CSV table of C-alpha atoms in Angstrom, one decimal:
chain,number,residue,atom,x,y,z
A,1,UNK,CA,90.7,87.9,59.7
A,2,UNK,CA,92.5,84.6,59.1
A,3,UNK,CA,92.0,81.7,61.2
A,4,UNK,CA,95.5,81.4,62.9
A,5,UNK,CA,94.3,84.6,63.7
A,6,UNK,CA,91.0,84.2,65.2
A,7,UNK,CA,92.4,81.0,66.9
A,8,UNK,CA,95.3,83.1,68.6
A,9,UNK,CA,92.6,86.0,70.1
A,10,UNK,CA,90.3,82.9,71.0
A,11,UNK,CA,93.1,81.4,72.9
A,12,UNK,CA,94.3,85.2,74.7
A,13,UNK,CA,90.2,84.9,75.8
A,14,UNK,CA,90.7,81.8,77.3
A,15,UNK,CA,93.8,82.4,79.0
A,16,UNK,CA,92.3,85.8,80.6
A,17,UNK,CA,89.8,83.2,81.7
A,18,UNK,CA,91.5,81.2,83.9
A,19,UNK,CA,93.5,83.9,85.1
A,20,UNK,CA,90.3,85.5,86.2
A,21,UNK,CA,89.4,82.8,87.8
A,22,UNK,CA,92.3,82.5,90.1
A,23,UNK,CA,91.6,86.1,90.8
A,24,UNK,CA,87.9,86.3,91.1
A,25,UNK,CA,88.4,83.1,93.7
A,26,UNK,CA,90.8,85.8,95.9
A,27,UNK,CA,88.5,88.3,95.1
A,28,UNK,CA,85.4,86.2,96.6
A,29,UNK,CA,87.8,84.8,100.0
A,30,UNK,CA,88.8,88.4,100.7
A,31,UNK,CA,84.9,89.2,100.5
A,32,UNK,CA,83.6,86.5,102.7
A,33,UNK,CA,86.6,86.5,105.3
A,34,UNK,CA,84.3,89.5,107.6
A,35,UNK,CA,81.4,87.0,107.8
A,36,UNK,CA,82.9,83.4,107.9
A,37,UNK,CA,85.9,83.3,110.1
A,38,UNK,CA,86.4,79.4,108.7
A,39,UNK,CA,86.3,77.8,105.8
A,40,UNK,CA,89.0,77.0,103.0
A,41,UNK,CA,88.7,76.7,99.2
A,42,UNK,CA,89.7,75.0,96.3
A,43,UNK,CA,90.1,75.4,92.4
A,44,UNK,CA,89.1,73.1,89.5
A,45,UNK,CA,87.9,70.5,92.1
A,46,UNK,CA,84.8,70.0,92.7
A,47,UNK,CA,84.1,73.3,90.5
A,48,UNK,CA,86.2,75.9,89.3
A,49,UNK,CA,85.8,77.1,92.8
A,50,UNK,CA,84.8,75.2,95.7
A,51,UNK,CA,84.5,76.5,99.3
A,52,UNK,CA,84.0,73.8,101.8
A,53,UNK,CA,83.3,74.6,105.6
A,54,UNK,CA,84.3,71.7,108.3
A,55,UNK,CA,84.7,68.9,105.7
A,56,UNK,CA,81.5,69.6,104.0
A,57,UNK,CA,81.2,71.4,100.7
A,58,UNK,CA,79.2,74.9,101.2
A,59,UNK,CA,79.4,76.7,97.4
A,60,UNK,CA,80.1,75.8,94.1
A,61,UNK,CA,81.3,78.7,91.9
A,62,UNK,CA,81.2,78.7,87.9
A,63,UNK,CA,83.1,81.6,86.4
A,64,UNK,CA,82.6,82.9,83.1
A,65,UNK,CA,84.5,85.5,81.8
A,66,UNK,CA,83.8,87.4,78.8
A,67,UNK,CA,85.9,90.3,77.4
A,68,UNK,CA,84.2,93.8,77.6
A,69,UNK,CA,81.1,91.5,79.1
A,70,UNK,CA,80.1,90.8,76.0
A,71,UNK,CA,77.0,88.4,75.1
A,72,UNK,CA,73.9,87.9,77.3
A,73,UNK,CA,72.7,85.9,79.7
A,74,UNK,CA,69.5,84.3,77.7
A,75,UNK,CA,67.3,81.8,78.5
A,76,UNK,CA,68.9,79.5,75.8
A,77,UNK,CA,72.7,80.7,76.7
A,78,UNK,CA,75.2,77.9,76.3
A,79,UNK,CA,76.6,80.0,79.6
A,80,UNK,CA,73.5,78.8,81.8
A,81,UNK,CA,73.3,75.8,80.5
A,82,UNK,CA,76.4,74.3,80.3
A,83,UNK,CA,76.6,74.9,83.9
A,84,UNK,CA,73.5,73.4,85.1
A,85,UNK,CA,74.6,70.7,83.3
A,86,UNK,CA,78.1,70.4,84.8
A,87,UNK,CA,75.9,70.7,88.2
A,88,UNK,CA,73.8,68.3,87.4
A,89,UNK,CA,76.4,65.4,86.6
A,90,UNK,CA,78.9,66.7,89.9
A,91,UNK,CA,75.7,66.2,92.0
A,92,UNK,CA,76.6,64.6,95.5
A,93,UNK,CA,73.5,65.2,97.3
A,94,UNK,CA,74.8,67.9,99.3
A,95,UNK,CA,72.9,71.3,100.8
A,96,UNK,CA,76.0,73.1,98.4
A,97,UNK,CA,75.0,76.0,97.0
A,98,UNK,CA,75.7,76.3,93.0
A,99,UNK,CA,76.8,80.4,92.0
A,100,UNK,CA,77.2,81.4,88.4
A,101,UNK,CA,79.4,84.1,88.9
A,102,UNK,CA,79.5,85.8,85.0
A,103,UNK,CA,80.7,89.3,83.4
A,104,UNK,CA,77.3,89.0,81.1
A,105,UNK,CA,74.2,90.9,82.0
A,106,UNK,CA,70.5,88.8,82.1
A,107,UNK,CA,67.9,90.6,80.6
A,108,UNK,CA,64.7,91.7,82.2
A,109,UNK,CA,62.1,88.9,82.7
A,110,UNK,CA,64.7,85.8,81.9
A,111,UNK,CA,65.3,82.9,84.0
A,112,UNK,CA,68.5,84.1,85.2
A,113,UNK,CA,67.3,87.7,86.5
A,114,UNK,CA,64.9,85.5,88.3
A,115,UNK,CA,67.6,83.6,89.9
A,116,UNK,CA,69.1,86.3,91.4
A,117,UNK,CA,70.3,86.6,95.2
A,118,UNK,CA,67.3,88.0,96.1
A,119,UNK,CA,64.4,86.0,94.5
A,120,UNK,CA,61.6,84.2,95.9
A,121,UNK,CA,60.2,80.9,95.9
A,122,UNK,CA,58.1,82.0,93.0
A,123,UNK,CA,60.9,83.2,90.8
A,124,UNK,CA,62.5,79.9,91.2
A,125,UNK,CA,59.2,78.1,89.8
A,126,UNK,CA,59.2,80.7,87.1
A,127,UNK,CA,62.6,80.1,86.0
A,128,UNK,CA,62.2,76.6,86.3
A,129,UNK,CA,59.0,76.7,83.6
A,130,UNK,CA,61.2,78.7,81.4
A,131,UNK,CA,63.9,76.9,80.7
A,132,UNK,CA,61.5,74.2,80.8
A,133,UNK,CA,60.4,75.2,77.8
A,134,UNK,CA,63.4,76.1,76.2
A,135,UNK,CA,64.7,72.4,76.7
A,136,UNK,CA,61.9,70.6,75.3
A,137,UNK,CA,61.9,73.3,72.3
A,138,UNK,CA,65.9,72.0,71.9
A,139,UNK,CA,66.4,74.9,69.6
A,140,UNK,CA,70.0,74.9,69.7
A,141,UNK,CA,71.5,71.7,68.6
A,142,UNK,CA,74.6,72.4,70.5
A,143,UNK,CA,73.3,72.4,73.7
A,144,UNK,CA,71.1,69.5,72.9
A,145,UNK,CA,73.1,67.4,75.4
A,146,UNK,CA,72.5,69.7,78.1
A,147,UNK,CA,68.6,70.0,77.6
A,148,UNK,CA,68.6,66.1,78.2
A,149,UNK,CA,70.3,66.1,80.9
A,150,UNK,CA,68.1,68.7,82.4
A,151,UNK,CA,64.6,66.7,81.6
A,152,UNK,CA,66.3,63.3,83.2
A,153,UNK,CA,65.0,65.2,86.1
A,154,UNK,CA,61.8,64.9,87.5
A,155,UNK,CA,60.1,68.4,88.0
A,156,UNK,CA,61.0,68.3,92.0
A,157,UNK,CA,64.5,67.7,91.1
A,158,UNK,CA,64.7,70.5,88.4
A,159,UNK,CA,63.3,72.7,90.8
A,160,UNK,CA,65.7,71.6,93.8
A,161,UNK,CA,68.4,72.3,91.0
A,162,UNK,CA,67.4,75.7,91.0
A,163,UNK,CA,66.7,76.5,94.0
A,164,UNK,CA,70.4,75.9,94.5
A,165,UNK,CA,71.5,78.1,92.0
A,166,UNK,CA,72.4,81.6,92.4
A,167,UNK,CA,73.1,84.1,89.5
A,168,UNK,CA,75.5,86.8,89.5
A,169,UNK,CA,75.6,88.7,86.7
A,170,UNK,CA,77.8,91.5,85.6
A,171,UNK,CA,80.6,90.7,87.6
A,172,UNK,CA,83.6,92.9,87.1
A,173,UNK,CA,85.9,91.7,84.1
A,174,UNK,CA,89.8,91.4,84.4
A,175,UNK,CA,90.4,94.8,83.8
A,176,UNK,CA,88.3,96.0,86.8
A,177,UNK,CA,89.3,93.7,89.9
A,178,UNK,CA,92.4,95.6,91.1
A,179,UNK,CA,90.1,97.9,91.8
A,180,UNK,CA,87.7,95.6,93.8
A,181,UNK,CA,90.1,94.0,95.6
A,182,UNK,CA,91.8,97.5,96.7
A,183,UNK,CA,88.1,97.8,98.2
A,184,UNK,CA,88.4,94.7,100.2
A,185,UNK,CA,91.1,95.8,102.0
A,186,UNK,CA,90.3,99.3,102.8
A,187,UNK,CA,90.4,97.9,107.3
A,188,UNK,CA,93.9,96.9,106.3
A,189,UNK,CA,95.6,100.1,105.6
A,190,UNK,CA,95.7,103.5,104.9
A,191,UNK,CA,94.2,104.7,101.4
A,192,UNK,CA,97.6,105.2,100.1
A,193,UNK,CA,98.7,101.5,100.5
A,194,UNK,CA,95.8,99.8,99.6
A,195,UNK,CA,97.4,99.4,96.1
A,196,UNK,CA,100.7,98.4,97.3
A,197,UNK,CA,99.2,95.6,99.3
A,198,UNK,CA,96.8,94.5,97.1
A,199,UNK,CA,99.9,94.1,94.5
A,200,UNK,CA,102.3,92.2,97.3
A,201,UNK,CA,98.9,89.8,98.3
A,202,UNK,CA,97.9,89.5,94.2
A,203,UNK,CA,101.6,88.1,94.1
A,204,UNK,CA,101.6,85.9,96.7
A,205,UNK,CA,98.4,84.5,95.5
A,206,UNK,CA,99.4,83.4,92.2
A,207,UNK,CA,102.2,81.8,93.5
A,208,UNK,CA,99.8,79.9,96.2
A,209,UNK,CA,97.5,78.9,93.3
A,210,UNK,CA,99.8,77.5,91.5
A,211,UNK,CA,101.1,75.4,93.9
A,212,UNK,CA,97.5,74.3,94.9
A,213,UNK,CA,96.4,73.4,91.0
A,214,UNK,CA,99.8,71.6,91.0
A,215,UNK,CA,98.9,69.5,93.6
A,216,UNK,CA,95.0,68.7,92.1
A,217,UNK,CA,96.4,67.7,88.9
A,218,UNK,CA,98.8,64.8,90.4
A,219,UNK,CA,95.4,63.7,92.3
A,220,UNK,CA,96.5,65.1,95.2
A,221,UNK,CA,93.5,66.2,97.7
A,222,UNK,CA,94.7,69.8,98.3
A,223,UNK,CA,92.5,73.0,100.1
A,224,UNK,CA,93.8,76.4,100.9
A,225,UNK,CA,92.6,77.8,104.6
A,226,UNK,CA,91.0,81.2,104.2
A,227,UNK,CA,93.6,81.7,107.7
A,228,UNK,CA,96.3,81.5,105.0
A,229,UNK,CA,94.9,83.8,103.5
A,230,UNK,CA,94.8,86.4,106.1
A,231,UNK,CA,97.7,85.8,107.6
A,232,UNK,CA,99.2,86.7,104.5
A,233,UNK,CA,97.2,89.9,104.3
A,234,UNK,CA,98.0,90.6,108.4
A,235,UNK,CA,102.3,90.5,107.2
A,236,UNK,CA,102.0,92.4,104.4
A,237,UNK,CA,99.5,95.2,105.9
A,238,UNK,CA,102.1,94.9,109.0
A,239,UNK,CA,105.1,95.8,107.1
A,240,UNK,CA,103.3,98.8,104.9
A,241,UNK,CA,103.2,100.3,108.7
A,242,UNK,CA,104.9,104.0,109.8
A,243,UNK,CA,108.3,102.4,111.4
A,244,UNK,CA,107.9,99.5,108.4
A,245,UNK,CA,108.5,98.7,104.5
A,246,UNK,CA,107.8,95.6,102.6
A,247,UNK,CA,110.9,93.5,101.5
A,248,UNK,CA,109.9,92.5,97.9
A,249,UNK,CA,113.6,90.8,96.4
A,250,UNK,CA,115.0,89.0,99.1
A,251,UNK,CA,114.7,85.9,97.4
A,252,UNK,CA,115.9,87.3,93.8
A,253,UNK,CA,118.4,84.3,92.2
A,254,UNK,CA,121.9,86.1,92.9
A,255,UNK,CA,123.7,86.6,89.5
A,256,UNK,CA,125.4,84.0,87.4
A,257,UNK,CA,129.5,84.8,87.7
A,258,UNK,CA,129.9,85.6,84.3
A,259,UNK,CA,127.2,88.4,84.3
A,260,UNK,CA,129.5,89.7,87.2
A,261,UNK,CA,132.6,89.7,85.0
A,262,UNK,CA,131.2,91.4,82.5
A,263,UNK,CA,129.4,94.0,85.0
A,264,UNK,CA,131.1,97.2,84.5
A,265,UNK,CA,129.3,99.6,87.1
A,266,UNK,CA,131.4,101.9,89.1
A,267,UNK,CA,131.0,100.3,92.4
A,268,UNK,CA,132.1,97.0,91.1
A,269,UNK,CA,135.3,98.7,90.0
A,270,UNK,CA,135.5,99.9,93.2
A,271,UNK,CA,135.6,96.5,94.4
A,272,UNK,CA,137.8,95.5,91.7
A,273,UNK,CA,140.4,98.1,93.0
A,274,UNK,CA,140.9,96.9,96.2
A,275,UNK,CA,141.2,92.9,94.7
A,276,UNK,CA,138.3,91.4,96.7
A,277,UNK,CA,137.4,88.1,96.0
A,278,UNK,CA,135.0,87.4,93.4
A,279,UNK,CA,132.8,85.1,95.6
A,280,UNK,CA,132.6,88.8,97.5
A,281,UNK,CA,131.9,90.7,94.5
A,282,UNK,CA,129.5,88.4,93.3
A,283,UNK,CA,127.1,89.1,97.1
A,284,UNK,CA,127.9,92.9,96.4
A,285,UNK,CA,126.3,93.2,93.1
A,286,UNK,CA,123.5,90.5,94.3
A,287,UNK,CA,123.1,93.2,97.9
A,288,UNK,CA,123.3,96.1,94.9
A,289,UNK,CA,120.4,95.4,92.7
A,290,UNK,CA,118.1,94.0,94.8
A,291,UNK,CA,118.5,97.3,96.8
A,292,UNK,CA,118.2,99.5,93.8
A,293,UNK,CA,115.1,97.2,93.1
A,294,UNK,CA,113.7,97.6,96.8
A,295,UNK,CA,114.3,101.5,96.9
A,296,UNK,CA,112.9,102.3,93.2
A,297,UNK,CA,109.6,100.0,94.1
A,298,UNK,CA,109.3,101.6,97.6
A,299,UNK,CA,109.8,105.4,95.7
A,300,UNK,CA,107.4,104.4,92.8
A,301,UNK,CA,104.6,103.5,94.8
A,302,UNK,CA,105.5,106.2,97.1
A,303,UNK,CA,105.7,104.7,100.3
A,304,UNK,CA,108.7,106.8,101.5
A,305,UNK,CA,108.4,110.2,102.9
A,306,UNK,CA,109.6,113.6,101.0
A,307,UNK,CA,113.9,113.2,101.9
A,308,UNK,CA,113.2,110.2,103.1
A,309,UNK,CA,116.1,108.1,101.2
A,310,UNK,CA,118.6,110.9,101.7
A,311,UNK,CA,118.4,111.2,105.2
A,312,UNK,CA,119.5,107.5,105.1
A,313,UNK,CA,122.2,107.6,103.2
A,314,UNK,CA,123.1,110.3,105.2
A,315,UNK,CA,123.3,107.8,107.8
A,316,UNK,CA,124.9,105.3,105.9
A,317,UNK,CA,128.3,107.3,105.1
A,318,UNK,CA,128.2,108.2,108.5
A,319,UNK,CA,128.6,104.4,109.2
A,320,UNK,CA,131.2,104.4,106.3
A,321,UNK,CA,133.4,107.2,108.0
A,322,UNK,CA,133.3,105.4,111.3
A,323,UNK,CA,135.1,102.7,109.9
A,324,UNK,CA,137.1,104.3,106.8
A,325,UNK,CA,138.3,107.4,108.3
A,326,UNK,CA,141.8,107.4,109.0
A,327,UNK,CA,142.8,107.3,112.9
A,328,UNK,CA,145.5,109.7,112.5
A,329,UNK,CA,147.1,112.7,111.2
A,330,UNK,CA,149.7,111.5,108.3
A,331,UNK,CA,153.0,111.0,110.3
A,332,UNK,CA,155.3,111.8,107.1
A,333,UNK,CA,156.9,108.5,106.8
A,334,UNK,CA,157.4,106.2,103.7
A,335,UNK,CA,154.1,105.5,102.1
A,336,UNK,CA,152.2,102.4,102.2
A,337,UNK,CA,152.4,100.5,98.9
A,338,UNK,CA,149.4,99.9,96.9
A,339,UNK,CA,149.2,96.3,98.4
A,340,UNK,CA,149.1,97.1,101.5
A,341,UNK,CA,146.5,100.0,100.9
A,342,UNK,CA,144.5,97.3,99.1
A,343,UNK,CA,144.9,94.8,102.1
A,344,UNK,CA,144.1,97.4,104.9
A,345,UNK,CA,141.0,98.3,102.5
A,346,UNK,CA,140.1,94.6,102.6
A,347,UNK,CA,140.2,94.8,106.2
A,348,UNK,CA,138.0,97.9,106.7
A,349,UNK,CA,135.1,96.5,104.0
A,350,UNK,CA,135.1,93.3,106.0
A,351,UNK,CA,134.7,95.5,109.3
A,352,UNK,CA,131.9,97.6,108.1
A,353,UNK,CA,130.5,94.5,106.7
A,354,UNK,CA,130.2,93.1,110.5
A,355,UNK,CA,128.7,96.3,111.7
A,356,UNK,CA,124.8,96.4,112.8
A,357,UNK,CA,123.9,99.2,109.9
A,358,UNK,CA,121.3,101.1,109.9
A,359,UNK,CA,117.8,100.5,108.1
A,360,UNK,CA,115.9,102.4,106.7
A,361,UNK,CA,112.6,102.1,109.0
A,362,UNK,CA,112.9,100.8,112.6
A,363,UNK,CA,110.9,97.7,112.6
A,364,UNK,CA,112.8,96.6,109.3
A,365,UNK,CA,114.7,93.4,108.9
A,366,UNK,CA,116.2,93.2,105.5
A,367,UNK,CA,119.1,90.5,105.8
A,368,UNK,CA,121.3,93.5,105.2
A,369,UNK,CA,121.1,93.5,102.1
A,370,UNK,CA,119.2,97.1,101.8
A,371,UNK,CA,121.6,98.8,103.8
A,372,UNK,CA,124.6,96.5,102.2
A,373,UNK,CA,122.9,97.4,99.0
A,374,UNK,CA,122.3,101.0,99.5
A,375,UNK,CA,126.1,101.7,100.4
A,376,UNK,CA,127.3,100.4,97.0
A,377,UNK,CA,124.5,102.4,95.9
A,378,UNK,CA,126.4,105.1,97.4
A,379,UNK,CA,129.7,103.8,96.1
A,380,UNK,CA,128.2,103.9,92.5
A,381,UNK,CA,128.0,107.8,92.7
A,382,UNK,CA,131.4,108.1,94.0
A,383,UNK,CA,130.0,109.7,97.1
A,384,UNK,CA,132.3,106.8,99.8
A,385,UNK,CA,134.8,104.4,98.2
A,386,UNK,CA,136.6,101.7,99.5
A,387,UNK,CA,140.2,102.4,98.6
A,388,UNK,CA,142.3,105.0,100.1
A,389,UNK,CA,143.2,107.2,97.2
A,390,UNK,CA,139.2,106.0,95.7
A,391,UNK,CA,139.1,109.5,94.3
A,392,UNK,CA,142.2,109.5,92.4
A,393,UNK,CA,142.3,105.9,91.2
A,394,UNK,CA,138.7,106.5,90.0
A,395,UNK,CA,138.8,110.2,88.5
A,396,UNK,CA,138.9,109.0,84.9
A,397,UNK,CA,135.1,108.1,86.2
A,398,UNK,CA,133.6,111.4,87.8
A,399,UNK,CA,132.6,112.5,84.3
A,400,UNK,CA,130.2,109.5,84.0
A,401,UNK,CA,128.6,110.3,87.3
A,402,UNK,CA,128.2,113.7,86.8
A,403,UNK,CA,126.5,113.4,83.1
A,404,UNK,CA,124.5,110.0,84.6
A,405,UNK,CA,123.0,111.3,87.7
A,406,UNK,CA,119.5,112.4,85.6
A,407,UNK,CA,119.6,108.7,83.5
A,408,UNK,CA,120.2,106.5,86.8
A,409,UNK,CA,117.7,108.2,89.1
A,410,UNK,CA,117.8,108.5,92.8
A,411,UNK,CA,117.3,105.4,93.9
């Protein structure tokens, strides 16, 4: 393999680093939010992940990542000791405890196995005369710095050092924690929306952490409150209810004009028809697509019952005939020209416009635009159209509806 690229797989290793790390530190918050009601975190402060509880810093977490948890977790690993190292020069004095949190596996009988959650005073002395041993034998001249850093400590302070640290090893690589986290959240919500939430959370995470990590690297003292956390988790469960649905495109960026004037779709020629302002146009393909979006995410991860989205519509063009239908029998005088057809259309979108619509769920609040959306949805399929004479103006398109219907989908 060249070296542009190894250097390029290196740097994809790296990367799925640090994303694991933002995940892992959700991962580890969502794990510890049954047992400690308070306490906030931070990344690539004190540690790659810091948890601090009433001012005072309680953990100290070192990730390591490793693809298909490769390597081990030796007593000469540069893993273990690069950390201790970094623990040894962040040192404040404080009770902290240090937690190695790595996708590698420690063998039988090494210093890490004995550092384990559950080990005893005695496996922390055993460790300690290990890696005692493995510093003064300074077999790997890489990690040279790091053994002298380690024997700058007395044998009480080594000791203390370890006695600190806790070792997790085998912790679940990138691939695996969706699967964790959907386990964390198994209170919140029935099995069938675990996934769902944990993908609406997952996203509002990344988004939080990036702020945060913003923040730190302008030197900005920054935390984020585990009650963020779960209040985050509380919405999202809330709207994966019965008589609820999560609203994932509210804030989509509306289209740029000149996408709209190139759009071609069969509702926007409906729209089109009737002259409506552009400005107009412009909100109804905006309301469109993030309805399509809304209703193909809410179908894909099936969160809407068997007819569910039919039965709306239903409802929907019964809204549309309360305000489109005409009022009266034809009376047999002249005909309206097409302005004025196109102005009373106007008249009748704005109307229906200013109607309270129907949602789809009862406890929804969309903005109007799924409802908005959904009846140009509607309009697309030549189902409701705006114009009087819709069906005639628009015949030359029934052919494209009838031979799309399989290619568009039901959304």
């Amino acid at each position: 393999m060249s070296a542009a690229g190894k250097n390029r797989f290196s740097a994809a290793g790296s990367a799925l680093g640090y994303l694991a790390q933002v995940e892992y530190a959700l991962l580890i918050a969502l794990e510890r939010m049954d047992s400690d009601e308070s306490f906030r975190l931070s990344l690539e402060t004190l540690d790659d992940i810091a948890f601090e509880v009433e001012g005072q810093p309680r953990e100290l977490w070192q990730t390591k990542h490793h693809v298909n948890q490769q390597g081990s977790l030796g007593d000469a690993s540069p893993d273990l000791w690069k950390t201790l190292h970094n623990w040894i020069e962040t040192s404040t004095n404080s009770p902290a405890a240090n937690f190695l949190f790595t996708t590698t596996t420690a063998g039988a009988g090494t210093a890490a196995s004995l550092l384990g959650p559950s080990r005893t005073s005695q496996d922390v002395s055993t460790a300690r005369e290990k890696l005692d041993a493995v510093a003064r034998a300074a077999g790997n001249a890489s990690s040279a710095e790091y053994y002298s850093k380690y024997l700058s400590l007395d044998e009480q302070g080594r000791t203390d050092l370890l006695s600190q640290t806790v070792v997790l090893d085998g912790a679940v690589v990138a691939e695996g924690i969706t699967d964790r986290l959907v386990a964390t959240v198994r209170k919140a919500t029935p099995r069938q929306r675990r996934l769902p939430l944990v993908e609406r959370l997952r996203g509002w995470w990344h988004g939080r952490a990036m702020e945060h990590l913003t923040r730190v690297a302008l030197g900005e003292i920054d935390w984020i409150d585990i009650q963020e956390v779960e209040d985050q988790l509380l919405l999202i469960a809330q709207s994966l209810r019965d008589d609820n649905l999560p609203l994932d495109f509210e804030n989509d960026p509306q289209p740029m004009q000149r996408d709209v004037d190139d759009d071609d779709r069969i509702f926007v020629e409906q729209l089109q028809v009737i002259m409506l302002h552009h400005e107009r146009i412009r909100q109804a393909v905006y309301d469109h697509n993030r309805a399509f979006l809304q209703r193909s995410r809410w179908q894909r991860e099936q969160l809407l019952a068997i007819g569910e989205l039919d039965a709306y519509d239903r409802l929907l063009v019964d809204a549309w005939k309360r305000v489109f239908l005409p009022l009266e029998e034809p009376s047999g005088d002249e005909e309206a020209t097409d302005e004025q057809k196109c102005s009373k259309a106007r008249e009748l979108y704005a109307k229906l416009q200013q109607r309270t619509l129907p949602e789809i769920r009862r406890e929804m609040r969309s903005s109007g635009y799924v409802p908005l959306g959904s009846l140009h949805i509607i309009a697309d399929r030549l189902e409701i159209g705006w114009h009087p004479d819709w069906v005639d103006v628009l015949k030359h398109r029934l052919a494209e509806v009838r031979s799309g219907e399989e290619g568009r989908g039901v959304a």
